[in-house]
CSV table of C-alpha atoms in Angstrom, one decimal:
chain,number,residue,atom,x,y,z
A,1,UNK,CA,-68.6,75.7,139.5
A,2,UNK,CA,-66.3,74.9,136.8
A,3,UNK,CA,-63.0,76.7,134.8
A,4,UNK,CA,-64.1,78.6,131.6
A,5,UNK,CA,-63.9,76.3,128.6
A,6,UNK,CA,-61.3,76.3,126.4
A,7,UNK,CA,-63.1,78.4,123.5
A,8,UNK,CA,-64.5,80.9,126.1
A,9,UNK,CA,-61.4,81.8,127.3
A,10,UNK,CA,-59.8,82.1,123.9
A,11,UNK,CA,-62.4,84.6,123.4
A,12,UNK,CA,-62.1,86.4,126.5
A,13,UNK,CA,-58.5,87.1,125.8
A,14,UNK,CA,-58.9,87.8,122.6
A,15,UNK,CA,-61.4,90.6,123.3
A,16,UNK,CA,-59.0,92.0,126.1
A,17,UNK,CA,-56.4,92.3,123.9
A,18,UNK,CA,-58.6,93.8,121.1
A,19,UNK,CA,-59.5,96.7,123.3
A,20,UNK,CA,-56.4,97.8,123.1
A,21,UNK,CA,-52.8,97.6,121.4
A,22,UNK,CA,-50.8,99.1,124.6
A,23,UNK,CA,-48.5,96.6,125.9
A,24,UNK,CA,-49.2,98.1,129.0
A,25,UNK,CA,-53.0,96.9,129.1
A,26,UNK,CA,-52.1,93.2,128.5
A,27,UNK,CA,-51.3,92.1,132.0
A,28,UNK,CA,-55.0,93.6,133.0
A,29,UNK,CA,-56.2,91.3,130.5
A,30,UNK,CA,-54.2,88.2,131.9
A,31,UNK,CA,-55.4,89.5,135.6
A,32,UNK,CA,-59.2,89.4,134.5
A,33,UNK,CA,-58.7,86.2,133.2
A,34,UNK,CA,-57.3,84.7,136.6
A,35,UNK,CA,-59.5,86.8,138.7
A,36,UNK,CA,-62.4,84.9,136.6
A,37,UNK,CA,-60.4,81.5,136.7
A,38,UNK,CA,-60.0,82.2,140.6
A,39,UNK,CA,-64.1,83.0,141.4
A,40,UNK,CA,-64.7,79.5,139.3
A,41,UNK,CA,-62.6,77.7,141.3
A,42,UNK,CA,-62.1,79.5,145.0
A,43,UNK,CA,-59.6,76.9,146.5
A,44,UNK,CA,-57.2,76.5,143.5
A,45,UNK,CA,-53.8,75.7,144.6
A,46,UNK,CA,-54.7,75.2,148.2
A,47,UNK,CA,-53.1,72.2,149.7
A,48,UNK,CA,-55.4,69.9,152.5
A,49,UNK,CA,-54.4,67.5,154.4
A,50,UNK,CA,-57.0,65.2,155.7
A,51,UNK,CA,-56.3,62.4,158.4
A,52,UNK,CA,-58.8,59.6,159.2
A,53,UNK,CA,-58.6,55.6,160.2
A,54,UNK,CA,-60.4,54.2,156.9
A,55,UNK,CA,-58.4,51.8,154.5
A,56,UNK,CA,-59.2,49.8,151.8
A,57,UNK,CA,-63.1,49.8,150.2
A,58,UNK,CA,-63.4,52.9,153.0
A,59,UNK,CA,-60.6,54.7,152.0
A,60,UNK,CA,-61.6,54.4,148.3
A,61,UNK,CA,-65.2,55.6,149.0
A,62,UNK,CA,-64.1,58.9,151.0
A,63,UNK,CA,-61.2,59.4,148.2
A,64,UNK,CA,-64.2,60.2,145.8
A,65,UNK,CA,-65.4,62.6,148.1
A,66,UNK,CA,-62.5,64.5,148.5
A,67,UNK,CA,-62.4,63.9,144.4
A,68,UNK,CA,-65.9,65.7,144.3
A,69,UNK,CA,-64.7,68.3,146.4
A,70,UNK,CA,-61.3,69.1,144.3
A,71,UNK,CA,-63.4,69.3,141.0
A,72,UNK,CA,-66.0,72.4,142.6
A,73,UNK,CA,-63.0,74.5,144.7
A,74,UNK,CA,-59.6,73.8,142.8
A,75,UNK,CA,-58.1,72.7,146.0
A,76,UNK,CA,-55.4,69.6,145.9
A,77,UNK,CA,-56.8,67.2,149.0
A,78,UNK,CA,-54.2,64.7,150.2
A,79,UNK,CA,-55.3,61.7,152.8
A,80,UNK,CA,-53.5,60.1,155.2
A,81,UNK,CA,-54.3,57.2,157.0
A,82,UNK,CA,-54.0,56.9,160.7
A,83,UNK,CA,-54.4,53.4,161.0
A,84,UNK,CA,-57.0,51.9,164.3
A,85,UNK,CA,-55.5,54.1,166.4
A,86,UNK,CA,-55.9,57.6,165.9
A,87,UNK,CA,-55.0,59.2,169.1
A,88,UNK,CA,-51.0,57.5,168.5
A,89,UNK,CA,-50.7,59.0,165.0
A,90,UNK,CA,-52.3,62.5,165.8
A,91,UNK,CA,-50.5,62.7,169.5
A,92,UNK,CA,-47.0,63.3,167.9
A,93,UNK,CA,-48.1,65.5,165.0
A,94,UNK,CA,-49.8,67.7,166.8
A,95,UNK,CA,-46.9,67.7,170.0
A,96,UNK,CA,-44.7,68.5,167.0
A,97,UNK,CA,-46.6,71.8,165.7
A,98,UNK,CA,-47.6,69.7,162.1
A,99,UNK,CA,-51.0,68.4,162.4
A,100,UNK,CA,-53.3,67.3,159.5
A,101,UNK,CA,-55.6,70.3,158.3
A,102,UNK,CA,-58.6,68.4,159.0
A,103,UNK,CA,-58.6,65.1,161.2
A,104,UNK,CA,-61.7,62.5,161.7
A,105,UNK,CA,-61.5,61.5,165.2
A,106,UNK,CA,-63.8,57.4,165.9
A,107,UNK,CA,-65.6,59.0,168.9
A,108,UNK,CA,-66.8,62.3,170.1
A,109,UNK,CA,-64.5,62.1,173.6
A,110,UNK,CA,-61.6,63.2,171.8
A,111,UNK,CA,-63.6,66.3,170.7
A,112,UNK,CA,-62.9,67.4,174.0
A,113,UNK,CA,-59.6,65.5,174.8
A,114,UNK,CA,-57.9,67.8,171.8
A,115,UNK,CA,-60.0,71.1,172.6
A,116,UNK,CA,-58.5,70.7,176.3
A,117,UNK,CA,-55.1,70.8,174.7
A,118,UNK,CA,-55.7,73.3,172.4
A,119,UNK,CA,-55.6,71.6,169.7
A,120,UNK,CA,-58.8,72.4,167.5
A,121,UNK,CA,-60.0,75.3,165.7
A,122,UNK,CA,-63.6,76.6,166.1
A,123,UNK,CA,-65.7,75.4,163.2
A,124,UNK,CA,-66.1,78.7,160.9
A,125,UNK,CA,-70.0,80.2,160.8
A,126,UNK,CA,-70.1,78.8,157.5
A,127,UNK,CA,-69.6,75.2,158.9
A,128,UNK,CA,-71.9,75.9,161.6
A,129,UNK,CA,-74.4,77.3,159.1
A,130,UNK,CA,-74.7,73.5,157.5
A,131,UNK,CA,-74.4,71.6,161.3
A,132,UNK,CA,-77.8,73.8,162.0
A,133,UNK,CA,-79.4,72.9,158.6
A,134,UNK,CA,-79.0,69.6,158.7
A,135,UNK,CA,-78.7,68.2,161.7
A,136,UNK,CA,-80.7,67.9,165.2
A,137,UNK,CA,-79.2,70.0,168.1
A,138,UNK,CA,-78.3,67.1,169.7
A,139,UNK,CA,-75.1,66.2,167.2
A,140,UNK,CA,-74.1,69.8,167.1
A,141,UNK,CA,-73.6,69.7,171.4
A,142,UNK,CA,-71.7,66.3,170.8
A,143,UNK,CA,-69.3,67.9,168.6
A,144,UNK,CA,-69.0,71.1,171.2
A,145,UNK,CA,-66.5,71.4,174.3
A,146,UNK,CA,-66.9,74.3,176.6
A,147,UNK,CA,-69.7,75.8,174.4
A,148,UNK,CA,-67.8,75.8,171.6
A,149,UNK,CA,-68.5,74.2,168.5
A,150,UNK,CA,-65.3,71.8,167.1
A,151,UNK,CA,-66.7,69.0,165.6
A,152,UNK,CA,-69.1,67.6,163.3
A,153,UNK,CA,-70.3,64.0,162.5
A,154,UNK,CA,-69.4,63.1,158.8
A,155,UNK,CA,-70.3,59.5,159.3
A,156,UNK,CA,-72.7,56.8,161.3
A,157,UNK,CA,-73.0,53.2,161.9
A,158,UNK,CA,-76.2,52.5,162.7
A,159,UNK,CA,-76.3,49.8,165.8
A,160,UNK,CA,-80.0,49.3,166.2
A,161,UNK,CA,-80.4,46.3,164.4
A,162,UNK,CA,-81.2,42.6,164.6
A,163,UNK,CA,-79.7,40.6,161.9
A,164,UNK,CA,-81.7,37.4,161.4
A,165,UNK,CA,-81.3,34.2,159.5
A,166,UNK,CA,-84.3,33.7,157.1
A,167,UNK,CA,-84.2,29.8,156.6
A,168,UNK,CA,-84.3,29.8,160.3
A,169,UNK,CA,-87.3,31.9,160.9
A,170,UNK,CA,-88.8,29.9,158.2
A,171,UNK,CA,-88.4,26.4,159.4
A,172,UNK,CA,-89.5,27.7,162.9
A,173,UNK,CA,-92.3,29.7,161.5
A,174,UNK,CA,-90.8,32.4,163.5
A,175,UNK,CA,-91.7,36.2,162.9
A,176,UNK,CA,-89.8,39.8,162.8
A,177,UNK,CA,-90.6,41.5,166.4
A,178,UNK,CA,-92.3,44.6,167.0
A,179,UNK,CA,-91.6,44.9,170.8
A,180,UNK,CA,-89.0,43.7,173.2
A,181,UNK,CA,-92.3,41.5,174.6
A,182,UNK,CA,-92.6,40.2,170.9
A,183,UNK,CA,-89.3,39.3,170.7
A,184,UNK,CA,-88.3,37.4,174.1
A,185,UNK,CA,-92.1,35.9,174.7
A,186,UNK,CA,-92.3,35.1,170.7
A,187,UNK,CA,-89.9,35.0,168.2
A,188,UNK,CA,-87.0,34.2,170.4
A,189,UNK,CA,-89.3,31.3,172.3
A,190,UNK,CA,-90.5,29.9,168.9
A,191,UNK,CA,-87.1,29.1,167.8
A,192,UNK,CA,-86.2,28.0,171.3
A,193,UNK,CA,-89.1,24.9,171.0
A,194,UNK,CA,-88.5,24.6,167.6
A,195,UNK,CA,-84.5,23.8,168.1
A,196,UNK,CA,-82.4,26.9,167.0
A,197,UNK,CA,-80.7,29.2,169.6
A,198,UNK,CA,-82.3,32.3,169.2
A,199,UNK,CA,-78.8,34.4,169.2
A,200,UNK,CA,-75.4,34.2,168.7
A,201,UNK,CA,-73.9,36.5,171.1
A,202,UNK,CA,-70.4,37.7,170.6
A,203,UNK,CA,-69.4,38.6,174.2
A,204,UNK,CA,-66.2,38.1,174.3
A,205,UNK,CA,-66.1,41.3,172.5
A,206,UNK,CA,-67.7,43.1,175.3
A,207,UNK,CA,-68.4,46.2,173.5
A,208,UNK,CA,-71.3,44.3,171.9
A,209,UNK,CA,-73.1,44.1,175.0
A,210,UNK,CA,-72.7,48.0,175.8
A,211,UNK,CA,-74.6,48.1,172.5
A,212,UNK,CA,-77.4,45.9,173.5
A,213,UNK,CA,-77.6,47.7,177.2
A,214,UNK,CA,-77.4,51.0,174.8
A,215,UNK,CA,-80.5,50.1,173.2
A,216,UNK,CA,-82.4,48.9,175.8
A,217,UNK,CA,-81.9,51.6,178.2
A,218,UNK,CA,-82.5,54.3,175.4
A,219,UNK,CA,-86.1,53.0,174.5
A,220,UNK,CA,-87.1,52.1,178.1
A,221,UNK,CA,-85.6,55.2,179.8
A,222,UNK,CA,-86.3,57.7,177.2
A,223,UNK,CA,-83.6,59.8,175.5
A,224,UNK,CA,-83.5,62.4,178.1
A,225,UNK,CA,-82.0,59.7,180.8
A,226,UNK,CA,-79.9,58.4,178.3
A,227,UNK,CA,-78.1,61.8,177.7
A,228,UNK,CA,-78.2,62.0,181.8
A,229,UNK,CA,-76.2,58.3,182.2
A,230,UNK,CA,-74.1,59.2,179.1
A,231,UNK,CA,-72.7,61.9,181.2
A,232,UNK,CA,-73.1,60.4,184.5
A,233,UNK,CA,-75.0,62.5,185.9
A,234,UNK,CA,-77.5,59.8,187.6
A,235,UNK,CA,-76.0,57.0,189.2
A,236,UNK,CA,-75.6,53.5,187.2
A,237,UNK,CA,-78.1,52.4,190.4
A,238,UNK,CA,-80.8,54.2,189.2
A,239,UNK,CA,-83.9,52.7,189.2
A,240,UNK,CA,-83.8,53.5,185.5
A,241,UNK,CA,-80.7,51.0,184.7
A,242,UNK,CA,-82.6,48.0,187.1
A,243,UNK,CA,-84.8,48.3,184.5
A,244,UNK,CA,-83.1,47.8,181.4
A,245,UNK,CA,-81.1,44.9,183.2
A,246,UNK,CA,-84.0,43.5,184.1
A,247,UNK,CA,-85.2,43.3,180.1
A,248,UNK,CA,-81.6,42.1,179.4
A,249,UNK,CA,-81.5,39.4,182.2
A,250,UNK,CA,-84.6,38.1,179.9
A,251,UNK,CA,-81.9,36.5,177.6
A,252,UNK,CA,-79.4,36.3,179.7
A,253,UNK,CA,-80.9,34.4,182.2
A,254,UNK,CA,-82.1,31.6,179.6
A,255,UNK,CA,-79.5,29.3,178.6
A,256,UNK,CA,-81.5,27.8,175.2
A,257,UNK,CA,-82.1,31.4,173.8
A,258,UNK,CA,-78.0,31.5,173.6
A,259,UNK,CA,-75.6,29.1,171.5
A,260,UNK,CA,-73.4,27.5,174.0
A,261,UNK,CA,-75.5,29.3,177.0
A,262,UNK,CA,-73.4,32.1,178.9
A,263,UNK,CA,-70.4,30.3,178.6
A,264,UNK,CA,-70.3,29.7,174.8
A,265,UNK,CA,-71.5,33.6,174.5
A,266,UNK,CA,-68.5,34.9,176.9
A,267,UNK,CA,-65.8,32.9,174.8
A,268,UNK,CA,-67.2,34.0,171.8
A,269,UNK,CA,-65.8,37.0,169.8
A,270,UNK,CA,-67.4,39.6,166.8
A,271,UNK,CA,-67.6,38.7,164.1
A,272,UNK,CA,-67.4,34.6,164.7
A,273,UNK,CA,-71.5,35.0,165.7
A,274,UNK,CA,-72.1,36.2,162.5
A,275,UNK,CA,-70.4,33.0,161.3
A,276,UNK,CA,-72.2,31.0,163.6
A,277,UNK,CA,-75.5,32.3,162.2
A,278,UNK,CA,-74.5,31.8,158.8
A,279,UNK,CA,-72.0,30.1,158.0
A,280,UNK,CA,-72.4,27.5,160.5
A,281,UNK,CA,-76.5,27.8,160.4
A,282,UNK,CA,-76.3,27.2,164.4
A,283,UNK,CA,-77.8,30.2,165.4
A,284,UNK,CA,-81.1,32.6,164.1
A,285,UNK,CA,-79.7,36.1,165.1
A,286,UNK,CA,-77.4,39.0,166.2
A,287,UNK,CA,-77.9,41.8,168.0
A,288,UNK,CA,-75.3,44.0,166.3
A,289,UNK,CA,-75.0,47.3,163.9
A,290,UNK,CA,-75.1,47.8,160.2
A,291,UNK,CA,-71.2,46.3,158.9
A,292,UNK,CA,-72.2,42.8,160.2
A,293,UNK,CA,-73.2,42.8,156.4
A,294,UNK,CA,-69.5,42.2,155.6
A,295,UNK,CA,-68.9,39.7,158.0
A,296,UNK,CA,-72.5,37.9,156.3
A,297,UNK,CA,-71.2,38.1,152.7
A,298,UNK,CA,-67.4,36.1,154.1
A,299,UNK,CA,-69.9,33.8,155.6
A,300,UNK,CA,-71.3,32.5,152.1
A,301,UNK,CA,-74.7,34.4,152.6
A,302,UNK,CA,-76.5,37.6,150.9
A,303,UNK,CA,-78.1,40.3,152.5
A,304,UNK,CA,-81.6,40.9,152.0
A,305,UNK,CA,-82.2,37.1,151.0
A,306,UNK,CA,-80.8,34.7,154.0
A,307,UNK,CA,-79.4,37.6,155.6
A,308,UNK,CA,-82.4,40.0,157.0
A,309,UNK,CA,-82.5,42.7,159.6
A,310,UNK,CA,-85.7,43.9,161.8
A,311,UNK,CA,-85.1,47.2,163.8
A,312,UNK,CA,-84.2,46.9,167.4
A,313,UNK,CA,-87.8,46.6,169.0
A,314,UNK,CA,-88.8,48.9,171.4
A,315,UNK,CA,-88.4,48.2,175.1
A,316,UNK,CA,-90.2,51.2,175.9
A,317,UNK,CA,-92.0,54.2,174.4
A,318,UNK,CA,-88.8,55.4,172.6
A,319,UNK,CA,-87.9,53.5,169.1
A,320,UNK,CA,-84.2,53.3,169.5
A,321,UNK,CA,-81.9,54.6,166.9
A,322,UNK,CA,-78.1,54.4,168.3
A,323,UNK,CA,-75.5,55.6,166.3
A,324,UNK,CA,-71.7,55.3,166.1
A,325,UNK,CA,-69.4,57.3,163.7
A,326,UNK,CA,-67.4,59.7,163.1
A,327,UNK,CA,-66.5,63.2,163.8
A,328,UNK,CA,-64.6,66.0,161.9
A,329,UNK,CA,-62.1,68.6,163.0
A,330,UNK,CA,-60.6,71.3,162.2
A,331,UNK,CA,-57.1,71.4,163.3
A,332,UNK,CA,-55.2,74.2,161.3
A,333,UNK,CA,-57.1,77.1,161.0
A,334,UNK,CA,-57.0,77.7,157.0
A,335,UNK,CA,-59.5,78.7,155.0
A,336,UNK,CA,-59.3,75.1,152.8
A,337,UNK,CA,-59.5,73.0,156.0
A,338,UNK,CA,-62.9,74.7,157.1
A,339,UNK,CA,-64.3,74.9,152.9
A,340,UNK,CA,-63.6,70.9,153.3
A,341,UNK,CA,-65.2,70.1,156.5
A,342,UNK,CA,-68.7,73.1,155.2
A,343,UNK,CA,-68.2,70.3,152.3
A,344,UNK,CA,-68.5,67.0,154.2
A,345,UNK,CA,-71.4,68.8,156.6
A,346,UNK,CA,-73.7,69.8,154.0
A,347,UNK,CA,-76.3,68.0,151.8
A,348,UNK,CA,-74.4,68.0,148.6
A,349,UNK,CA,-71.0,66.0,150.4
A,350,UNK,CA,-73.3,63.9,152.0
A,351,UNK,CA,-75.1,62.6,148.6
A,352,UNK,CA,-71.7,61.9,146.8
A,353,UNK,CA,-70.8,59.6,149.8
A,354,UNK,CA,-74.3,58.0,150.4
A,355,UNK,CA,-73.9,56.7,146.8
A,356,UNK,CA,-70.7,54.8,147.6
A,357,UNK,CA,-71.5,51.1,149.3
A,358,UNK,CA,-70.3,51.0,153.3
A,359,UNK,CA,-71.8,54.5,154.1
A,360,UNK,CA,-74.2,56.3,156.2
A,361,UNK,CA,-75.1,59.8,156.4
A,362,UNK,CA,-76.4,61.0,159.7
A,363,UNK,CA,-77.3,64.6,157.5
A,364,UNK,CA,-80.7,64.3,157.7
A,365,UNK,CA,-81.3,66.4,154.3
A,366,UNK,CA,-79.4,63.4,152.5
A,367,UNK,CA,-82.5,61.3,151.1
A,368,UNK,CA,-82.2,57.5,151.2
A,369,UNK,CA,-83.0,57.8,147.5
A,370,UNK,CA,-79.1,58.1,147.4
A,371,UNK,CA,-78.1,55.3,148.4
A,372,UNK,CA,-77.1,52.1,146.5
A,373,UNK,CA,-78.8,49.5,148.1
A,374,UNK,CA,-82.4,48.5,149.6
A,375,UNK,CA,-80.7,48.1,153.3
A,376,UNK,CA,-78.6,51.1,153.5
A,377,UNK,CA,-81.9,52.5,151.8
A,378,UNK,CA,-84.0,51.3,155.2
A,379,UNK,CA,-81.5,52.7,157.4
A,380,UNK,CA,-81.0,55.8,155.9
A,381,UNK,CA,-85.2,56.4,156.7
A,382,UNK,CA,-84.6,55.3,160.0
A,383,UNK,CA,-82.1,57.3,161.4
A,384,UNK,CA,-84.5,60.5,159.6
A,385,UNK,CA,-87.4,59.3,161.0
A,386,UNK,CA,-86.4,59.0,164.2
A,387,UNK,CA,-85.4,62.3,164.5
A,388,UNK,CA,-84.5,64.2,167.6
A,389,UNK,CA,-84.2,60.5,169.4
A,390,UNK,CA,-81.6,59.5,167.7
A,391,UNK,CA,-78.5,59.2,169.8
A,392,UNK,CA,-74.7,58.3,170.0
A,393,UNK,CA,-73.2,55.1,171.5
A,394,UNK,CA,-72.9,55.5,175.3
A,395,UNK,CA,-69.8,53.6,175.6
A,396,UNK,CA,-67.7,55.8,173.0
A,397,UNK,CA,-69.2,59.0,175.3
A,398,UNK,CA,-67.6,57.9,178.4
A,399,UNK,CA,-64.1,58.2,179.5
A,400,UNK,CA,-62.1,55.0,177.9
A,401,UNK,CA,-61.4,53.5,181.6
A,402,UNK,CA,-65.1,53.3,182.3
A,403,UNK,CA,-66.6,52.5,178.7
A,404,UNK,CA,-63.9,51.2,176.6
A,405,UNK,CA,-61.5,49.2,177.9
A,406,UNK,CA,-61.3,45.1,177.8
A,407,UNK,CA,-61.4,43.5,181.0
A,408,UNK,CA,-62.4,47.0,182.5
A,409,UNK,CA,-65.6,48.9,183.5
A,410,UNK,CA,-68.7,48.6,181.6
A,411,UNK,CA,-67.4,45.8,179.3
A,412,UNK,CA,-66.4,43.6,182.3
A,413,UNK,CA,-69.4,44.1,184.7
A,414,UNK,CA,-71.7,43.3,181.4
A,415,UNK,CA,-69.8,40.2,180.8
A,416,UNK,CA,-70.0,39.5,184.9
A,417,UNK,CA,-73.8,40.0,184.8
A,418,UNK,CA,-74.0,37.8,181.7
A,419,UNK,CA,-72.5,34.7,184.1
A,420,UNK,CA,-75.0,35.8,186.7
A,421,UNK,CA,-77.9,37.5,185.2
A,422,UNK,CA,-79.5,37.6,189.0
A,423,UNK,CA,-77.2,39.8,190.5
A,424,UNK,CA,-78.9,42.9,189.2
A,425,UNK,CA,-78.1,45.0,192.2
A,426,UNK,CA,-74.6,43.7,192.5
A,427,UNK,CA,-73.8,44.8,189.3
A,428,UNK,CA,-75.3,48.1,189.1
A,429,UNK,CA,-72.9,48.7,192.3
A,430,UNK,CA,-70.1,47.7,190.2
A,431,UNK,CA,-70.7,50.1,187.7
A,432,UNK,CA,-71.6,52.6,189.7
A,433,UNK,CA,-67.9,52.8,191.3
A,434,UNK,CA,-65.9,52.1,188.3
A,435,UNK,CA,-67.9,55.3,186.8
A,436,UNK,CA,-67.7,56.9,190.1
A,437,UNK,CA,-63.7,57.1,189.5
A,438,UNK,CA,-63.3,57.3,185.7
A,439,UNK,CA,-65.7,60.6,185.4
A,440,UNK,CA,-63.8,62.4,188.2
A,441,UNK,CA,-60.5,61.8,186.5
């Protein structure tokens, strides 16, 4: 909705003050006027403040959303930037009785971490109202704590990806996979013989390998299990993990489908494999999510010409879509923070963001039509099609000791079964205790 022009409002006054020459009725005429000024835009002279990590080409992107935002309510948005670390910025504003109006927490754990301390603001019905139009179930629980809605996701990366080098798959005569079977008895196997590692892996960054388990366990367990593990409530030795592992140790446990075998991989850091794919033209791919596309453009290449990606194949009958992102809250309860987070929620925030590059909208009423380029275009169908599947990163869901930490829990018993991709019981044992203690915390 927009202010009455110029002319219009000239005329309104004018035929308020015509209809009378009382002093006294003037003012009625300068209230109708504001009450009309004040239905056009509902929000004018509200202040919001708005809190999230994103800087630079990010920040710039989400600043025209809050722009879009401004021009239909009248409200004045201002954005601060917490920097990596969220919980260090928010932690003495909120101890301190100032938070931001509306914060974007990196991971859905602190949806609970901040509702424990009283710190969030149910999501108003008109909030919830878009969460239930355009989104699964399954994001609207991941934004609850103690059945009560607090949070909803604004933003995705999409991690279920392969990014491949093209002249490499050429030379070898190497195709995209359609299974896990495809890709280790296949593609991966045809590069091998012709030469080229098969994958960069980046794991001294062990996070990237709680992606790969992530995807593997989600399409060979089935989402139901996954949600079960993501919450611990079946054991790491599960039958159901040996599994997945088992798949994994199918790389793992050959040292030509890795650059530098296990040992290159574990001293090895994101985003140097996507360097050593193509940049360096060592390597033929990398398991990793959507923004290895910056890291591919710094190494001299162009997506969607060297640079390609194939979905994550299925190891089982799920087609896994994992997600990370990003989750809104409300944290002063005003009636401009809840308008901005309704806003960011619903279809029409959601297509003024997917047209900025460095976006993804897990709204699944935002068409991929929006979006600026052929890839983001792909992923966009993806995430849509896969529908009630799709699910969050497991690491980000557990407690930070367990599923987040270098040199700690899951990242460290990956990298360990990476050195010895045998020891599949041993392992599972591991992680089994280390969960054992962090979930009971």
């Amino acid at each position: 909705m927009r202010k009455l022009p110029p002319v219009l409002a000239v005329l309104a006054l004018a035929a308020a003050a015509c209809s009378s020459n009382s002093a006294s009725d003037t003012p009625a005429a300068d209230g109708s006027a504001s009450a009309t000024a004040a239905a056009a835009k509902p929000l004018a002279g509200v202040a919001i403040e708005i809190a999230a990590k994103w800087t630079g080409d990010e920040q710039a992107s989400f600043e025209k959303v809050l722009r879009a935002f401004e021009e239909k309510t009248g409200a004045k948005v201002t954005y601060a930037s917490t920097g990596e670390d969220t919980g260090a910025y928010l932690g003495p504003r909120i101890q301190g009785g100032n938070p931001p109006d509306v914060a974007i927490l990196p991971q859905p754990g602190l949806v609970q971490q901040y509702a424990d301390q009283n710190a969030l603001k149910p999501l108003s019905s008109e909030v919830l109202a878009q969460i239930d139009q355009n989104y699964t179930p399954y994001w609207k629980e991941l934004g609850s704590a103690s059945g009560q809605v607090y949070g909803v996701l604004v933003k995705a990366a999409h991690k279920s990806l392969i990014w491949y080098r093209q002249g490499a798959f050429d030379d070898a005569g190497a195709q995209e996979a359609a299974s896990w079977d495809d890709l280790i008895g296949k593609t991966a196997q045809t590069l091998a013989d012709s030469g080229t590692a098969p994958f960069a892996l980046c794991a001294a960054s062990g996070w990237t390998l709680t992606d790969l388990f992530e995807n593997v366990y989600l399409s060979s367990a089935g989402p139901e299990n996954y949600d079960k593990l993501a919450k611990h409530e079946i054991p790491w030795t599960d039958p159901s993990v040996t599994t997945a592992l088992e798949k994994i140790a199918q790389i793992f446990g050959k040292k030509d489908f890795m650059l530098g075998g296990s040992s290159g991989a574990l001293q090895t850091d994101f985003p140097t494999c996507v360097t050593q794919v193509y940049g360096q033209k060592k390597a033929a791919m990398v398991i990793e999510a959507d923004f290895v596309a910056a890291s591919v453009g710094q190494s001299g290449a162009k997506v969607g010409e060297e640079a390609k990606i194939m979905p994550f194949p299925k190891a089982g009958d799920t087609e896994p879509v994992v997600l990370g992102g990003d989750v809104g809250v409300v944290m002063k309860d005003s009636k401009g923070a809840q308008a901005l987070l309704e806003f960011l929620a619903s279809k029409e925030g959601g297509e003024v963001w997917a047209k900025e590059p460095g976006y993804l909208s897990p709204n699944r009423n935002v068409s991929p039509d929006n979006y600026p380029t052929e890839l983001t275009k792909k992923l966009a169908q993806t995430i849509i099609s896969a529908g009630e599947a799709v699910r969050y990163d497991m690491s980000d869901l557990a407690p930070s000791a367990f599923g987040g930490t270098d040199g700690k829990g899951e990242w460290k018993h990956l990298q360990d079964f990476l050195r010895d991709p045998k020891d599949i019981k041993g392992i599972q044992e591991k992680l089994e205790a280390d969960a054992a203690k962090a979930y009971t915390k």
